[in-house]
């Protein structure tokens, strides 16, 4: 699925091997050089570390920070999220296992047999996994039957100039909202011949494709991201006393504070409609205006999962998507209405009481059934081809689910260690929760940029951020009902900061796929996109997250941020020329 989320290039080594590489081999070499018996060094380390970790009354103190910090640091250093998460999980299980020579081994086994198993056995977690895999399967079928390519062809027939081509590409990115991989590969490959003919640079095509992939999938109501994000929120709020609300409602409420994705999408349309560019993109568009779209000979991604060679009606993709959307809305309304218990039947109460997991499972199944029915009834695919396409889509979700399960398991260890409580205790008393949205966004952005994985960053940070903000609200005696927006803004900051870092990172798989699908040199894509992403990112922090944290209504903060974007494009942007501007 969104390997942008779990880096497509990541691989999960055997935990035993990872542990050996990270601990036992260096200790063995050091012991040999120092002349210390290996067994003695191992026993000393095994006994001293957990013994120091166990303070009186079960208070782990600073040791409670070790698992998440280890996961973050390793992710930054080795740029591999899965090994980083597992070693962080092992560290947490080791501390909880106590002291003694057997503690490291007990922690290793417990990390898998206790915490990973617990994460998988949770019914809500299982629902998230099933929903995500079914959506991936639907995407596979819609790509293989030619329906998504049909949507693109229907729109491209109305385009006559470069400005229209750029705008249509952006609109297509919004239309294929439910999966960033499907968005990137379908839009880039299908629109490339049209944008070349109308003299839009490959760099701008890659920028538009990349900026309407993860930013759209992050905030749309029904995507392959939703199950993952809601699952992390659910796990983070479960132990919080006094917070009685639906994780799906928290996700929906956080969208209003998701400044970066909203600004990134709006900026794409500002650039496309105005015909103005700045920075390296201006040079690329000048060359395209002269008939050279650039990146000649660049590798192109033509993933057979999104085969667009079939001449298929757009309705073969539109109808299953509409069925999916209608089913999730109906499911939320049905389950929420049944659980009101005499409360007012407002949409907020209904959505808040709804069983989101039930609705998402129903909708994903309905989408797959619709895609299968149309593909078979219209003789687009044989039954065996439908099964193969569905399985190919499901298979793309595997890496994402591994990361999600490890993130859930790591979250369990941080809860048992009391990490959030310790963080609240050491934070300066003057630091209020108003600062958290901006701080969390920057932290998530840096982590995601270095690792190239938005989903890995979300999995590491969200289980820490939510309990921390909730505890800060309590410490500063802020009424939950009047200051709950700070929780929503902080959740949005963790999710969208991760998207910013992933969006800009040269090692992110959606960044790589965007350049490949657009036929753009990868470094050229990163170099030309970065000024635009930085503009939207800085505006989202300075004029969005920061003032919103101090009480400015989200719509005013968003309007202020949009005004900043317009000013930047107006004063820095220039039209490359008549040929490129239309």
XYZ file of C-alpha atoms in Angstrom:
582
model
C 0.000 0.000 0.000
C 1.410 3.305 0.828
C 4.977 2.388 0.808
C 5.437 6.074 1.145
C 4.234 5.302 4.578
C 6.323 2.278 5.215
C 9.299 2.852 3.003
C 9.042 0.524 0.018
C 12.767 0.034 0.131
C 12.748 -1.001 3.758
C 13.190 -4.601 4.634
C 12.580 -6.337 7.929
C 15.611 -8.371 9.008
C 15.264 -11.288 11.311
C 14.937 -9.830 14.824
C 17.620 -12.135 16.144
C 20.024 -10.960 13.478
C 19.172 -7.328 14.103
C 19.773 -7.768 17.768
C 23.039 -9.536 17.146
C 24.230 -6.818 14.820
C 23.243 -4.066 17.205
C 24.444 -5.526 20.496
C 26.301 -8.813 20.675
C 28.806 -8.340 17.847
C 30.146 -4.926 19.018
C 30.341 -6.180 22.600
C 32.254 -9.255 21.492
C 34.801 -7.206 19.553
C 35.212 -4.729 22.397
C 35.676 -7.555 24.869
C 38.359 -9.184 22.766
C 40.291 -5.932 22.447
C 40.057 -5.256 26.175
C 40.791 -8.828 27.193
C 37.490 -9.116 29.059
C 35.659 -12.455 28.910
C 32.642 -12.143 26.628
C 30.351 -13.989 29.025
C 31.280 -11.729 31.918
C 30.627 -8.565 29.898
C 27.255 -9.890 28.770
C 26.242 -10.762 32.356
C 27.360 -7.347 33.607
C 25.396 -5.486 30.958
C 22.345 -7.676 31.479
C 22.386 -7.081 35.212
C 23.309 -3.404 35.495
C 21.017 -1.877 32.851
C 17.645 -3.246 34.071
C 18.753 -2.885 37.690
C 19.354 0.821 37.116
C 16.068 1.074 35.267
C 14.047 -0.207 38.206
C 13.596 2.602 40.684
C 11.440 2.516 43.768
C 7.676 2.120 43.452
C 7.967 0.946 39.843
C 9.037 4.379 38.635
C 11.337 3.880 35.651
C 12.337 7.543 35.441
C 14.532 8.491 32.509
C 14.727 4.857 31.442
C 11.128 5.146 30.247
C 12.418 7.390 27.447
C 14.868 4.833 26.149
C 12.558 2.723 23.915
C 11.005 5.602 21.911
C 14.260 7.605 21.818
C 16.168 4.539 20.657
C 13.578 3.943 17.927
C 13.758 7.569 16.775
C 17.563 7.802 16.829
C 18.040 4.492 15.032
C 15.467 5.483 12.431
C 17.428 8.687 11.826
C 20.795 6.929 11.678
C 20.058 3.759 9.720
C 17.034 5.125 7.805
C 15.237 1.840 8.371
C 11.988 2.096 10.314
C 11.244 -1.577 10.948
C 14.564 -2.478 12.632
C 14.417 0.790 14.587
C 10.918 0.046 15.890
C 11.793 -3.528 16.785
C 14.954 -2.591 18.688
C 13.004 0.102 20.544
C 10.383 -2.515 21.393
C 13.060 -4.931 22.563
C 14.611 -2.262 24.777
C 11.236 -1.605 26.414
C 10.524 -5.290 26.946
C 14.047 -5.771 28.339
C 13.552 -3.039 30.946
C 10.156 -4.444 31.909
C 11.625 -7.953 32.170
C 13.735 -6.896 35.167
C 17.360 -7.582 35.990
C 19.529 -10.635 35.667
C 21.463 -12.425 32.907
C 18.263 -13.806 31.376
C 16.566 -10.392 31.080
C 17.809 -9.569 27.531
C 16.596 -12.915 26.211
C 13.336 -12.670 28.149
C 12.783 -9.187 26.724
C 13.490 -10.388 23.203
C 10.961 -13.201 23.446
C 8.408 -11.033 25.258
C 8.640 -8.320 22.588
C 7.345 -10.843 20.055
C 5.323 -13.325 22.077
C 3.643 -10.767 24.381
C 3.560 -7.322 22.774
C 3.378 -8.131 19.059
C 0.856 -10.877 19.766
C -1.183 -8.504 21.928
C -1.188 -5.919 19.128
C -2.438 -8.489 16.626
C -5.020 -10.008 18.968
C -6.736 -6.688 19.644
C -10.040 -6.762 17.685
C -9.793 -3.068 16.770
C -6.272 -3.576 15.475
C -7.402 -6.564 13.438
C -10.195 -4.448 11.932
C -7.649 -1.825 10.850
C -5.479 -4.471 9.209
C -8.428 -6.041 7.370
C -9.752 -2.670 6.201
C -6.358 -1.539 4.923
C -5.727 -4.759 3.044
C -9.181 -4.739 1.465
C -8.685 -1.160 0.279
C -5.339 -2.188 -1.172
C -7.065 -5.059 -2.970
C -9.704 -2.723 -4.399
C -6.988 -0.370 -5.643
C -5.295 -3.301 -7.357
C -8.483 -4.284 -9.188
C -9.346 -0.723 -10.258
C -5.837 -0.238 -11.577
C -5.830 -3.503 -13.508
C -9.288 -3.130 -15.079
C -8.381 0.267 -16.569
C -11.019 2.220 -14.660
C -8.622 4.712 -13.075
C -6.889 5.277 -16.382
C -10.354 5.915 -17.838
C -10.890 8.739 -15.344
C -7.682 10.385 -16.457
C -8.486 10.000 -20.162
C -11.937 11.521 -19.696
C -10.417 14.672 -18.228
C -7.378 14.968 -20.488
C -9.571 15.323 -23.596
C -10.592 18.815 -22.449
C -7.040 20.233 -22.112
C -5.491 22.619 -24.663
C -2.602 24.486 -22.971
C 0.108 24.145 -20.328
C -1.856 25.878 -17.593
C -4.828 23.612 -18.201
C -2.582 20.535 -18.239
C -1.072 21.444 -14.862
C -4.482 22.196 -13.369
C -6.006 18.978 -14.735
C -3.130 16.955 -13.318
C -3.744 18.509 -9.900
C -7.476 17.825 -10.169
C -6.746 14.218 -11.086
C -4.561 13.942 -8.014
C -7.552 14.974 -5.908
C -9.851 12.547 -7.709
C -7.650 9.541 -6.919
C -7.659 10.433 -3.245
C -7.875 7.040 -1.603
C -4.305 5.837 -2.102
C -1.082 7.754 -2.629
C 0.581 4.957 -4.586
C -2.353 4.685 -6.973
C -2.355 8.467 -7.282
C 1.358 8.732 -8.031
C 1.657 5.895 -10.504
C -1.591 6.395 -12.394
C -1.528 10.195 -12.692
C 2.179 10.457 -13.468
C 2.245 7.760 -16.139
C -1.019 8.795 -17.773
C -0.545 12.564 -17.839
C 3.114 12.551 -18.883
C 2.503 12.399 -22.670
C -0.047 15.216 -22.426
C 2.144 17.501 -20.299
C 5.127 16.863 -22.604
C 3.057 17.873 -25.625
C 1.780 21.036 -23.928
C 5.244 22.019 -22.658
C 4.952 21.417 -18.956
C 8.290 20.397 -17.466
C 8.740 16.915 -16.059
C 9.850 18.577 -12.811
C 6.521 20.374 -12.458
C 4.609 17.208 -13.302
C 6.511 15.338 -10.576
C 5.856 18.176 -8.120
C 2.118 18.171 -8.811
C 1.923 14.381 -8.608
C 3.874 14.278 -5.345
C 1.938 17.149 -3.754
C -1.453 15.581 -4.451
C -0.518 12.089 -3.267
C 0.323 11.815 0.461
C -1.129 15.259 1.366
C -4.493 14.209 -0.072
C -4.450 10.649 1.301
C -3.574 12.000 4.761
C -6.754 14.080 5.175
C -9.388 12.423 2.971
C -12.091 10.698 4.990
C -11.767 7.240 3.420
C -8.284 6.266 2.268
C -5.722 3.559 2.777
C -4.249 5.871 5.430
C -7.363 6.250 7.577
C -7.274 2.827 9.208
C -3.638 3.315 10.129
C -4.102 6.808 11.545
C -7.289 5.956 13.453
C -5.608 2.825 14.787
C -2.715 4.839 16.205
C -5.110 7.369 17.740
C -7.212 4.608 19.268
C -4.144 3.029 20.841
C -2.913 6.392 22.142
C -6.171 7.462 23.816
C -7.149 4.065 25.245
C -5.385 4.514 28.620
C -6.300 8.193 29.064
C -8.711 8.775 31.928
C -11.423 11.319 31.211
C -11.120 11.244 27.442
C -14.275 9.586 26.206
C -14.491 10.190 22.485
C -14.274 8.232 19.273
C -10.811 7.960 17.680
C -12.433 8.499 14.301
C -14.031 11.710 15.574
C -10.626 12.885 16.816
C -9.225 12.160 13.354
C -12.029 14.109 11.663
C -11.587 17.012 14.100
C -7.834 17.079 13.433
C -8.376 17.707 9.706
C -9.265 21.350 10.406
C -5.771 21.784 11.924
C -3.979 19.855 9.176
C -2.470 23.020 7.780
C 0.410 21.566 5.773
C -1.566 19.143 3.566
C -4.216 21.800 2.943
C -1.600 24.436 2.077
C 0.390 22.029 -0.088
C -2.711 21.201 -2.138
C -3.776 24.832 -2.438
C -0.272 25.871 -3.456
C -0.331 23.362 -6.307
C -3.433 25.059 -7.713
C -1.993 28.534 -7.117
C 1.118 27.612 -9.095
C -0.855 25.835 -11.818
C -3.505 28.533 -12.315
C -1.194 31.552 -12.026
C 1.489 30.176 -14.323
C 4.082 31.636 -11.925
C 7.136 29.785 -10.670
C 10.185 30.564 -8.574
C 13.456 28.912 -7.646
C 14.797 25.991 -9.701
C 11.277 25.248 -10.980
C 11.307 28.523 -12.909
C 14.398 27.400 -14.825
C 12.817 24.018 -15.570
C 9.665 25.705 -16.887
C 11.712 28.093 -19.033
C 13.332 25.092 -20.676
C 9.957 23.408 -21.150
C 8.577 26.568 -22.764
C 11.345 26.221 -25.336
C 10.326 22.636 -26.100
C 12.543 20.765 -23.647
C 10.498 19.207 -20.811
C 13.726 17.853 -19.324
C 14.847 14.563 -17.780
C 15.467 12.840 -21.105
C 16.150 9.178 -20.525
C 14.967 9.248 -16.912
C 13.645 5.961 -15.586
C 9.848 5.713 -15.577
C 7.748 3.637 -13.222
C 5.119 1.599 -15.025
C 3.997 -0.693 -12.255
C 1.829 -3.464 -13.699
C -0.463 -3.097 -10.717
C -1.729 0.084 -12.345
C -1.795 -1.091 -15.946
C -3.532 1.652 -17.933
C -3.388 -0.013 -21.345
C -6.966 -1.241 -21.077
C -9.595 0.939 -22.755
C -12.069 0.964 -19.889
C -14.823 3.377 -18.882
C -14.089 5.664 -15.966
C -17.268 4.377 -14.347
C -15.512 1.085 -13.643
C -13.490 2.966 -11.034
C -15.944 5.730 -10.103
C -18.806 3.442 -9.103
C -16.833 1.249 -6.662
C -15.325 4.380 -5.088
C -18.773 5.975 -4.718
C -20.077 2.721 -3.263
C -17.227 2.692 -0.751
C -17.895 6.293 0.287
C -21.649 5.780 0.544
C -21.209 2.650 2.622
C -18.849 4.241 5.128
C -21.220 7.201 5.605
C -24.207 4.892 5.947
C -22.298 2.610 8.311
C -21.244 5.484 10.548
C -24.780 6.861 10.615
C -26.361 3.464 11.287
C -24.031 2.386 14.071
C -23.949 5.868 15.619
C -27.725 6.264 15.617
C -28.123 2.887 17.309
C -25.691 3.871 20.079
C -27.044 7.345 20.955
C -28.814 6.195 24.136
C -31.276 9.062 24.151
C -28.800 11.827 23.284
C -29.564 14.475 20.699
C -29.323 13.081 17.177
C -26.801 15.657 15.928
C -24.196 14.638 13.376
C -21.427 15.144 15.954
C -23.120 12.886 18.504
C -23.892 10.288 15.852
C -20.342 10.220 14.469
C -18.918 10.256 17.971
C -21.000 7.244 18.993
C -20.457 5.366 15.725
C -18.407 2.202 15.421
C -15.869 3.474 12.901
C -14.173 0.096 12.547
C -17.463 -1.553 11.631
C -18.202 1.130 9.039
C -14.715 0.925 7.535
C -14.902 -2.858 7.271
C -18.311 -2.669 5.587
C -17.143 0.002 3.162
C -13.931 -1.761 2.166
C -15.825 -4.979 1.491
C -18.465 -3.082 -0.508
C -15.754 -1.400 -2.584
C -14.090 -4.708 -3.402
C -17.422 -6.363 -4.265
C -18.289 -3.430 -6.551
C -14.914 -3.567 -8.296
C -15.140 -7.339 -8.752
C -18.710 -7.184 -10.047
C -17.999 -4.492 -12.651
C -14.752 -6.107 -13.792
C -16.409 -9.480 -14.252
C -19.770 -8.274 -15.621
C -18.128 -6.006 -18.215
C -15.686 -8.758 -19.163
C -12.706 -6.595 -18.356
C -10.943 -9.280 -16.369
C -11.298 -13.009 -16.009
C -11.989 -14.294 -12.526
C -8.420 -15.495 -12.153
C -7.141 -12.046 -13.192
C -9.431 -10.380 -10.669
C -8.056 -12.585 -7.898
C -4.474 -11.881 -9.007
C -5.108 -8.119 -9.129
C -6.759 -8.163 -5.709
C -3.904 -10.132 -4.196
C -1.320 -7.845 -5.799
C -3.048 -4.891 -4.146
C -3.225 -6.656 -0.781
C 0.453 -7.557 -1.025
C 1.440 -3.888 -1.259
C -0.047 -3.388 2.220
C 2.169 -5.914 3.979
C 5.047 -3.570 4.808
C 2.622 -0.974 6.159
C 0.971 -3.509 8.430
C 4.311 -4.685 9.827
C 5.197 -1.122 10.769
C 1.758 -0.582 12.301
C 1.930 -3.728 14.452
C 5.403 -2.827 15.714
C 4.234 0.711 16.478
C 1.296 -0.667 18.467
C 3.596 -2.999 20.377
C 6.094 -0.208 21.144
C 3.199 1.932 22.360
C 2.242 -0.778 24.854
C 5.727 -0.776 26.365
C 5.827 3.031 26.671
C 2.481 2.929 28.481
C 3.735 0.342 30.956
C 6.920 2.338 31.492
C 5.002 5.596 32.049
C 6.884 7.545 29.388
C 4.277 10.281 28.975
C 4.038 10.870 32.740
C 7.790 11.237 32.990
C 7.900 13.695 30.085
C 5.244 15.838 31.712
C 7.209 15.853 34.933
C 10.460 17.070 33.373
C 8.993 19.689 31.049
C 9.446 23.256 32.262
C 6.394 24.473 34.126
C 6.261 27.541 31.886
C 5.896 25.407 28.765
C 2.187 25.193 28.160
C 0.344 22.866 25.811
C -0.184 25.840 23.468
C 3.328 25.281 22.122
C 2.827 21.591 21.401
C 1.282 21.762 17.880
C 4.245 23.736 16.507
C 6.869 21.706 18.411
C 5.352 18.370 17.406
C 5.121 19.414 13.747
C 8.824 20.326 13.603
C 9.878 17.135 15.401
C 7.736 14.957 13.128
C 8.980 16.769 10.023
C 12.649 16.288 10.910
C 12.175 12.631 11.821
C 10.222 11.844 8.667
C 12.645 13.749 6.436
C 15.575 11.759 7.780
C 13.826 8.381 7.604
C 11.752 8.863 4.448
C 8.762 7.270 6.166
C 5.694 9.193 7.256
C 3.957 6.121 8.662
C 7.006 5.108 10.678
C 7.207 8.617 12.130
C 3.509 8.610 12.997
C 3.876 5.232 14.673
C 6.766 6.437 16.819
C 5.494 9.887 17.803
C 1.701 9.689 18.045
C 1.580 7.267 21.017
C 3.816 9.739 22.889
C 2.247 13.010 21.768
C -1.377 12.271 22.652
C -0.811 11.207 26.305
C 1.696 14.055 26.738
C -0.721 16.747 25.546
C -3.561 15.288 27.600
C -1.375 15.301 30.705
C -0.262 18.881 30.033
C -3.875 19.975 29.765
C -4.535 18.434 33.147
C -1.427 19.938 34.726
C -2.367 23.428 33.545
C -5.980 22.910 34.692
C -7.434 23.534 31.266
C -11.006 22.355 30.851
C -11.019 19.501 28.363
C -14.179 20.667 26.612
C -12.880 24.176 25.903
C -9.285 23.237 25.125
C -9.774 19.929 23.324
C -8.739 21.736 20.153
C -5.141 21.537 21.443
C -5.359 17.756 21.351
C -6.774 17.853 17.834
C -4.102 20.319 16.701
C -1.327 18.197 18.202
C -2.634 15.027 16.553
C -2.768 16.908 13.257
C 0.783 18.180 13.809
C 2.144 14.657 14.314
C 0.348 13.348 11.232
C 1.039 16.263 8.909
C 4.579 16.973 10.066
C 5.340 13.390 9.094
C 3.787 14.048 5.691
C 5.958 17.150 5.165
C 9.184 15.286 5.933
C 8.191 12.364 3.754
C 7.098 14.715 0.977
C 10.514 16.414 0.845
C 12.810 13.519 1.693
C 14.937 12.193 -1.194
C 14.743 8.687 0.290
C 10.939 8.641 0.552
C 9.358 6.081 -1.717
C 6.544 8.367 -2.885
C 9.138 11.011 -3.743
C 11.034 8.373 -5.703
C 7.881 7.027 -7.346
C 6.693 10.534 -8.238
C 9.906 11.231 -10.130
C 9.835 7.806 -11.792
C 6.158 7.953 -12.755
C 6.699 11.435 -14.202
C 9.889 10.519 -16.026
C 11.809 13.154 -14.055
C 15.355 12.885 -12.792
C 15.020 12.144 -9.071
C 17.465 14.765 -7.795
C 15.904 17.319 -10.134
C 12.504 16.541 -8.635
C 13.761 16.951 -5.064
C 15.639 20.159 -5.919
C 12.731 21.849 -7.715
C 10.033 20.742 -5.261
C 11.820 21.650 -2.017
C 11.318 25.471 -2.201
C 7.567 24.992 -2.691
C 7.268 22.441 0.109
C 9.347 24.617 2.435
C 7.107 27.595 1.703
C 3.969 25.644 2.603
C 5.678 24.038 5.615
C 6.943 27.284 7.120
C 3.571 28.959 6.563
C 1.791 26.047 8.228
C 3.939 26.425 11.363
C 4.249 30.212 11.674
C 0.742 31.163 10.573
C -1.115 27.910 11.249
C 0.008 25.648 14.101
C 1.532 28.381 16.270
C -1.396 30.855 16.361
C -3.922 28.008 16.460
C -2.159 26.622 19.530
C -2.652 29.953 21.286
C -6.357 30.060 20.551
C -6.785 31.528 17.079
C -9.720 29.773 15.340
C -8.491 27.285 12.785
C -10.236 29.007 9.880
C -8.521 32.319 10.636
C -5.153 30.601 10.939
C -5.781 28.824 7.638
C -6.783 32.094 5.968
C -3.625 33.759 7.315
C -1.515 30.896 5.971
C -3.169 31.055 2.567
C -2.540 34.792 2.429
C 1.156 34.160 3.090
C 1.285 31.648 0.214
C -0.350 34.084 -2.194
C 2.110 36.824 -1.247
C 5.129 34.542 -1.736
C 3.964 33.358 -5.159
C 3.041 36.907 -6.216
C 6.352 38.511 -5.242
C 8.748 35.648 -5.981
C 6.960 33.961 -8.867
C 7.477 34.805 -12.524
C 5.820 33.527 -15.656
C 8.332 31.467 -17.625
C 6.932 32.582 -20.973
C 3.861 32.499 -23.220
C 4.514 28.955 -24.324
C 4.533 27.664 -20.780
C 1.909 29.907 -19.329
C -0.772 29.385 -21.899
